[in-house]
Amino acid sequence: MSGKISRKIAAKEELLLLLPGIDRVFESEPAVLRIDVEPVMVIGDIHGDLEALEFILGKKQEMNCENILFLGDYVDRGPQGTEVLINLFRLKLEDPEHIFLLRGNHETVDMNLYYGYFEEIGFDRSFLSSVSRTYDKMPIAAVLSGNTFCVHGGINGTGSIEDIRKEEDFAFPYLWNDPSKRPGLTASTRGSTVKEFGPDIVDGFLHTNNLKRIIRGHTALEDGYRWWFDGKLLSLFSCPDYVGLGNAAAFVLFEKEEIKLFVFGK
């Protein structure tokens, strides 16, 4: 137990040393990234699963894919959120032009207090406050090759992506909202401020922004992925056996407007 605690203390110290540099990188990036390099690996939720992250990075090396986009939710629910952040922030600092990290709904203090990360870091409020200032600087969404919108949660209507901001009030729907078969923007079981968006909203959003599809994370899935709306939206989840559910995990290789799915962990 003492060895585990000492490793956690060392990991926290290492992460704190990375924060000033990663803050500067995130501050230099817009709320919506424009990624025009290919191929790109797209990764869903990791949730403190260091083994899953290492598997994915091994596949990146095996596939000789320079570019990788993570859709958020790096901490909570799993035991090694700090180590996941260390690995991802190191990668970003070493290669900021090819490593892309979006913010998820678990990159917020409110979620960390209740879903595991606060406990992982020894209930250290000062440390969490430092990490949360980094969360606030992270980009919210990305557009791949001008045609594919990538985000952690979802969309908030049919408006322009130019209106997306990093401030939490603006970012909230993109971190939280979910697809639904019901038309329009409707209530969600996740809470009164969260919405579900239907096929008509997706069609309007894609038309307004001259896009072809959406790739998002946020939802645990038995097979690691799920297609919606006749292939206009793909939901990804990259944390296998999430909280003991026995689910598979998946990631995507995006190239020349084609999506190749890779399923692992089951």
CSV table of C-alpha atoms in Angstrom, one decimal:
chain,number,residue,atom,x,y,z
A,1,MET,CA,0.0,0.0,0.0
A,2,SER,CA,2.8,2.4,0.9
A,3,GLY,CA,4.5,1.7,-2.4
A,4,LYS,CA,1.3,2.5,-4.3
A,5,ILE,CA,0.8,5.7,-2.4
A,6,SER,CA,4.4,6.8,-3.1
A,7,ARG,CA,4.0,6.1,-6.8
A,8,LYS,CA,0.8,8.2,-6.9
A,9,ILE,CA,2.6,11.1,-5.1
A,10,ALA,CA,5.4,10.8,-7.7
A,11,ALA,CA,2.9,10.8,-10.6
A,12,LYS,CA,1.1,13.9,-9.2
A,13,GLU,CA,4.5,15.7,-8.9
A,14,GLU,CA,5.3,14.7,-12.5
A,15,LEU,CA,2.0,15.9,-13.8
A,16,LEU,CA,2.3,19.2,-12.0
A,17,LEU,CA,5.6,19.8,-13.8
A,18,LEU,CA,4.0,19.3,-17.2
A,19,LEU,CA,1.1,21.7,-16.6
A,20,PRO,CA,2.7,25.0,-17.4
A,21,GLY,CA,4.0,23.8,-20.8
A,22,ILE,CA,0.8,22.0,-21.8
A,23,ASP,CA,-1.2,25.1,-20.7
A,24,ARG,CA,0.7,27.2,-23.2
A,25,VAL,CA,0.0,24.7,-26.0
A,26,PHE,CA,-3.7,24.5,-25.3
A,27,GLU,CA,-4.0,28.3,-25.0
A,28,SER,CA,-2.5,28.5,-28.5
A,29,GLU,CA,-5.2,26.2,-29.9
A,30,PRO,CA,-8.7,27.4,-30.9
A,31,ALA,CA,-11.9,25.9,-29.5
A,32,VAL,CA,-12.4,24.0,-32.8
A,33,LEU,CA,-9.3,22.4,-34.3
A,34,ARG,CA,-8.9,22.1,-38.1
A,35,ILE,CA,-7.0,18.9,-38.8
A,36,ASP,CA,-6.1,18.5,-42.4
A,37,VAL,CA,-3.5,15.7,-42.1
A,38,GLU,CA,-4.2,12.1,-42.8
A,39,PRO,CA,-4.5,9.3,-41.7
A,40,VAL,CA,-5.8,10.1,-38.2
A,41,MET,CA,-6.6,7.7,-35.4
A,42,VAL,CA,-9.6,8.8,-33.5
A,43,ILE,CA,-9.9,7.5,-29.9
A,44,GLY,CA,-12.9,7.5,-27.6
A,45,ASP,CA,-13.1,7.6,-23.7
A,46,ILE,CA,-10.1,6.2,-21.8
A,47,HIS,CA,-11.2,6.7,-18.2
A,48,GLY,CA,-8.0,6.0,-16.4
A,49,ASP,CA,-7.3,2.8,-18.2
A,50,LEU,CA,-3.5,3.0,-18.8
A,51,GLU,CA,-3.4,-0.5,-20.3
A,52,ALA,CA,-5.9,0.5,-23.0
A,53,LEU,CA,-4.0,3.6,-23.7
A,54,GLU,CA,-0.7,1.7,-24.1
A,55,PHE,CA,-2.5,-0.8,-26.4
A,56,ILE,CA,-3.7,2.1,-28.6
A,57,LEU,CA,-0.4,3.7,-28.7
A,58,GLY,CA,1.2,0.4,-29.6
A,59,LYS,CA,-1.3,0.1,-32.5
A,60,LYS,CA,-0.4,3.7,-33.6
A,61,GLN,CA,3.3,2.7,-33.8
A,62,GLU,CA,2.4,-0.6,-35.5
A,63,MET,CA,0.3,1.2,-38.1
A,64,ASN,CA,2.9,4.0,-38.5
A,65,CYS,CA,0.2,6.6,-38.0
A,66,GLU,CA,1.6,9.9,-37.1
A,67,ASN,CA,-1.7,11.6,-36.2
A,68,ILE,CA,-4.0,10.8,-33.3
A,69,LEU,CA,-7.1,12.6,-31.9
A,70,PHE,CA,-8.5,11.8,-28.5
A,71,LEU,CA,-12.1,12.7,-27.8
A,72,GLY,CA,-11.8,13.3,-24.0
A,73,ASP,CA,-12.6,11.6,-20.7
A,74,TYR,CA,-9.1,10.7,-19.7
A,75,VAL,CA,-9.8,10.4,-15.9
A,76,ASP,CA,-12.5,9.1,-13.5
A,77,ARG,CA,-14.0,5.6,-13.2
A,78,GLY,CA,-10.5,4.0,-13.7
A,79,PRO,CA,-7.5,3.8,-11.4
A,80,GLN,CA,-4.7,5.5,-13.4
A,81,GLY,CA,-6.1,8.9,-14.6
A,82,THR,CA,-3.0,10.7,-13.5
A,83,GLU,CA,-0.7,8.3,-15.5
A,84,VAL,CA,-3.0,8.6,-18.5
A,85,LEU,CA,-2.8,12.4,-18.4
A,86,ILE,CA,1.0,12.3,-18.0
A,87,ASN,CA,1.4,10.1,-21.1
A,88,LEU,CA,-1.0,12.2,-23.2
A,89,PHE,CA,0.5,15.5,-22.1
A,90,ARG,CA,4.0,14.3,-22.8
A,91,LEU,CA,2.9,13.2,-26.3
A,92,LYS,CA,1.3,16.5,-26.9
A,93,LEU,CA,4.3,18.5,-25.8
A,94,GLU,CA,6.7,16.3,-27.9
A,95,ASP,CA,4.6,16.5,-31.0
A,96,PRO,CA,1.9,19.2,-30.8
A,97,GLU,CA,1.2,19.2,-34.6
A,98,HIS,CA,0.2,15.6,-34.7
A,99,ILE,CA,-1.3,14.8,-31.2
A,100,PHE,CA,-4.7,16.3,-30.5
A,101,LEU,CA,-6.6,16.2,-27.2
A,102,LEU,CA,-10.2,17.3,-26.8
A,103,ARG,CA,-12.0,18.0,-23.6
A,104,GLY,CA,-14.6,15.6,-22.3
A,105,ASN,CA,-17.3,16.0,-19.6
A,106,HIS,CA,-15.0,14.3,-17.1
A,107,GLU,CA,-12.4,17.0,-17.6
A,108,THR,CA,-14.4,19.1,-15.1
A,109,VAL,CA,-14.0,19.4,-11.3
A,110,ASP,CA,-17.7,18.5,-10.6
A,111,MET,CA,-17.3,15.1,-12.2
A,112,ASN,CA,-13.9,14.5,-10.7
A,113,LEU,CA,-15.2,15.1,-7.2
A,114,TYR,CA,-17.8,12.3,-7.5
A,115,TYR,CA,-16.5,9.7,-10.0
A,116,GLY,CA,-13.2,8.7,-8.8
A,117,TYR,CA,-10.4,11.1,-9.8
A,118,PHE,CA,-10.5,13.1,-6.6
A,119,GLU,CA,-10.1,9.9,-4.5
A,120,GLU,CA,-7.3,8.7,-6.8
A,121,ILE,CA,-5.3,11.9,-6.1
A,122,GLY,CA,-5.8,11.5,-2.3
A,123,PHE,CA,-8.6,14.1,-2.0
A,124,ASP,CA,-6.0,16.8,-2.9
A,125,ARG,CA,-8.1,20.0,-3.7
A,126,SER,CA,-5.0,22.1,-4.5
A,127,PHE,CA,-3.8,19.5,-7.1
A,128,LEU,CA,-7.3,19.2,-8.6
A,129,SER,CA,-7.6,23.0,-8.9
A,130,SER,CA,-4.3,23.1,-10.8
A,131,VAL,CA,-5.4,20.3,-13.2
A,132,SER,CA,-8.8,22.0,-13.7
A,133,ARG,CA,-7.2,25.2,-14.9
A,134,THR,CA,-5.7,23.1,-17.6
A,135,TYR,CA,-9.0,21.5,-18.5
A,136,ASP,CA,-10.4,25.0,-19.1
A,137,LYS,CA,-7.8,25.6,-21.9
A,138,MET,CA,-8.5,22.4,-23.9
A,139,PRO,CA,-10.1,22.5,-27.3
A,140,ILE,CA,-13.7,21.4,-27.5
A,141,ALA,CA,-14.0,19.9,-31.0
A,142,ALA,CA,-12.1,19.2,-34.2
A,143,VAL,CA,-12.9,19.0,-38.0
A,144,LEU,CA,-11.1,16.3,-39.9
A,145,SER,CA,-10.2,17.1,-43.6
A,146,GLY,CA,-13.0,19.7,-43.7
A,147,ASN,CA,-15.8,17.0,-43.6
A,148,THR,CA,-15.9,15.2,-40.2
A,149,PHE,CA,-16.9,16.9,-37.0
A,150,CYS,CA,-15.3,15.3,-33.8
A,151,VAL,CA,-16.5,16.0,-30.3
A,152,HIS,CA,-16.8,14.3,-27.0
A,153,GLY,CA,-20.5,14.6,-26.4
A,154,GLY,CA,-22.6,16.0,-29.2
A,155,ILE,CA,-24.2,19.1,-30.7
A,156,ASN,CA,-26.5,21.8,-29.5
A,157,GLY,CA,-28.7,22.5,-32.5
A,158,THR,CA,-28.1,23.3,-36.2
A,159,GLY,CA,-25.9,26.4,-35.7
A,160,SER,CA,-22.4,27.2,-36.9
A,161,ILE,CA,-19.3,25.6,-35.4
A,162,GLU,CA,-17.8,29.0,-35.5
A,163,ASP,CA,-19.9,29.8,-32.4
A,164,ILE,CA,-18.2,27.2,-30.2
A,165,ARG,CA,-16.2,28.6,-27.3
A,166,LYS,CA,-13.9,27.1,-24.7
A,167,GLU,CA,-15.8,28.8,-21.8
A,168,GLU,CA,-17.7,26.1,-19.9
A,169,ASP,CA,-21.1,27.6,-20.4
A,170,PHE,CA,-20.6,27.5,-24.2
A,171,ALA,CA,-18.8,24.2,-24.2
A,172,PHE,CA,-21.3,22.3,-21.9
A,173,PRO,CA,-23.6,20.9,-24.7
A,174,TYR,CA,-20.7,19.7,-26.7
A,175,LEU,CA,-19.3,17.8,-23.7
A,176,TRP,CA,-22.6,16.3,-22.6
A,177,ASN,CA,-25.3,15.9,-25.2
A,178,ASP,CA,-26.3,12.6,-26.7
A,179,PRO,CA,-27.9,11.3,-30.0
A,180,SER,CA,-31.5,10.1,-29.9
A,181,LYS,CA,-34.0,8.6,-32.4
A,182,ARG,CA,-36.5,11.3,-31.3
A,183,PRO,CA,-36.5,14.4,-33.5
A,184,GLY,CA,-35.5,17.8,-32.1
A,185,LEU,CA,-33.7,18.6,-28.9
A,186,THR,CA,-35.3,16.7,-26.1
A,187,ALA,CA,-34.7,16.0,-22.4
A,188,SER,CA,-32.0,13.6,-21.2
A,189,THR,CA,-31.8,11.2,-18.4
A,190,ARG,CA,-28.3,12.6,-17.7
A,191,GLY,CA,-29.8,15.7,-16.1
A,192,SER,CA,-32.0,18.7,-16.7
A,193,THR,CA,-29.3,20.8,-18.5
A,194,VAL,CA,-28.3,17.9,-20.9
A,195,LYS,CA,-30.1,17.4,-24.2
A,196,GLU,CA,-30.6,14.7,-26.7
A,197,PHE,CA,-30.4,15.6,-30.4
A,198,GLY,CA,-32.4,13.8,-33.1
A,199,PRO,CA,-31.7,13.0,-36.8
A,200,ASP,CA,-33.2,16.3,-38.0
A,201,ILE,CA,-30.8,18.2,-35.8
A,202,VAL,CA,-27.9,16.2,-37.2
A,203,ASP,CA,-29.0,16.8,-40.7
A,204,GLY,CA,-29.4,20.6,-40.1
A,205,PHE,CA,-26.0,20.8,-38.3
A,206,LEU,CA,-24.2,19.0,-41.1
A,207,HIS,CA,-25.9,21.1,-43.8
A,208,THR,CA,-25.1,24.4,-42.0
A,209,ASN,CA,-21.4,23.5,-41.6
A,210,ASN,CA,-21.0,21.7,-45.0
A,211,LEU,CA,-20.0,18.5,-43.2
A,212,LYS,CA,-20.6,14.8,-43.9
A,213,ARG,CA,-20.6,13.1,-40.4
A,214,ILE,CA,-20.0,13.3,-36.7
A,215,ILE,CA,-17.6,11.2,-34.6
A,216,ARG,CA,-18.2,11.4,-30.8
A,217,GLY,CA,-17.4,9.5,-27.6
A,218,HIS,CA,-19.2,9.8,-24.2
A,219,THR,CA,-21.3,6.6,-24.2
A,220,ALA,CA,-20.2,3.2,-22.9
A,221,LEU,CA,-21.1,0.7,-25.7
A,222,GLU,CA,-21.1,-3.1,-25.6
A,223,ASP,CA,-19.2,-3.4,-28.9
A,224,GLY,CA,-17.1,-0.3,-28.5
A,225,TYR,CA,-18.9,1.6,-31.2
A,226,ARG,CA,-22.4,2.3,-32.6
A,227,TRP,CA,-23.5,3.9,-35.9
A,228,TRP,CA,-26.5,6.3,-35.9
A,229,PHE,CA,-28.6,8.1,-38.5
A,230,ASP,CA,-27.6,6.0,-41.6
A,231,GLY,CA,-23.9,6.5,-41.0
A,232,LYS,CA,-24.0,10.2,-40.3
A,233,LEU,CA,-22.8,9.7,-36.7
A,234,LEU,CA,-20.4,7.3,-35.1
A,235,SER,CA,-20.2,6.8,-31.3
A,236,LEU,CA,-16.8,5.5,-30.0
A,237,PHE,CA,-15.8,4.1,-26.6
A,238,SER,CA,-12.1,3.1,-26.1
A,239,CYS,CA,-12.2,1.7,-22.5
A,240,PRO,CA,-12.7,-2.1,-22.4
A,241,ASP,CA,-14.5,-3.7,-19.5
A,242,TYR,CA,-15.6,-0.3,-18.3
A,243,VAL,CA,-16.4,-0.5,-14.6
A,244,GLY,CA,-16.7,-4.3,-15.0
A,245,LEU,CA,-19.3,-4.2,-17.7
A,246,GLY,CA,-17.4,-6.6,-20.0
A,247,ASN,CA,-17.7,-4.4,-23.0
A,248,ALA,CA,-15.4,-4.2,-26.0
A,249,ALA,CA,-13.5,-1.0,-27.0
A,250,ALA,CA,-12.9,0.5,-30.4
A,251,PHE,CA,-11.0,3.2,-32.2
A,252,VAL,CA,-11.0,4.5,-35.8
A,253,LEU,CA,-8.6,5.1,-38.6
A,254,PHE,CA,-9.8,8.0,-40.7
A,255,GLU,CA,-8.3,8.4,-44.2
A,256,LYS,CA,-9.7,9.7,-47.5
A,257,GLU,CA,-13.1,10.1,-46.0
A,258,GLU,CA,-13.2,6.4,-45.1
A,259,ILE,CA,-13.6,5.1,-41.6
A,260,LYS,CA,-11.9,1.8,-40.6
A,261,LEU,CA,-13.0,0.5,-37.2
A,262,PHE,CA,-10.7,-1.5,-34.9
A,263,VAL,CA,-12.3,-3.4,-32.0
A,264,PHE,CA,-10.3,-4.7,-29.0
A,265,GLY,CA,-10.5,-5.9,-25.4
A,266,LYS,CA,-13.2,-8.6,-25.8
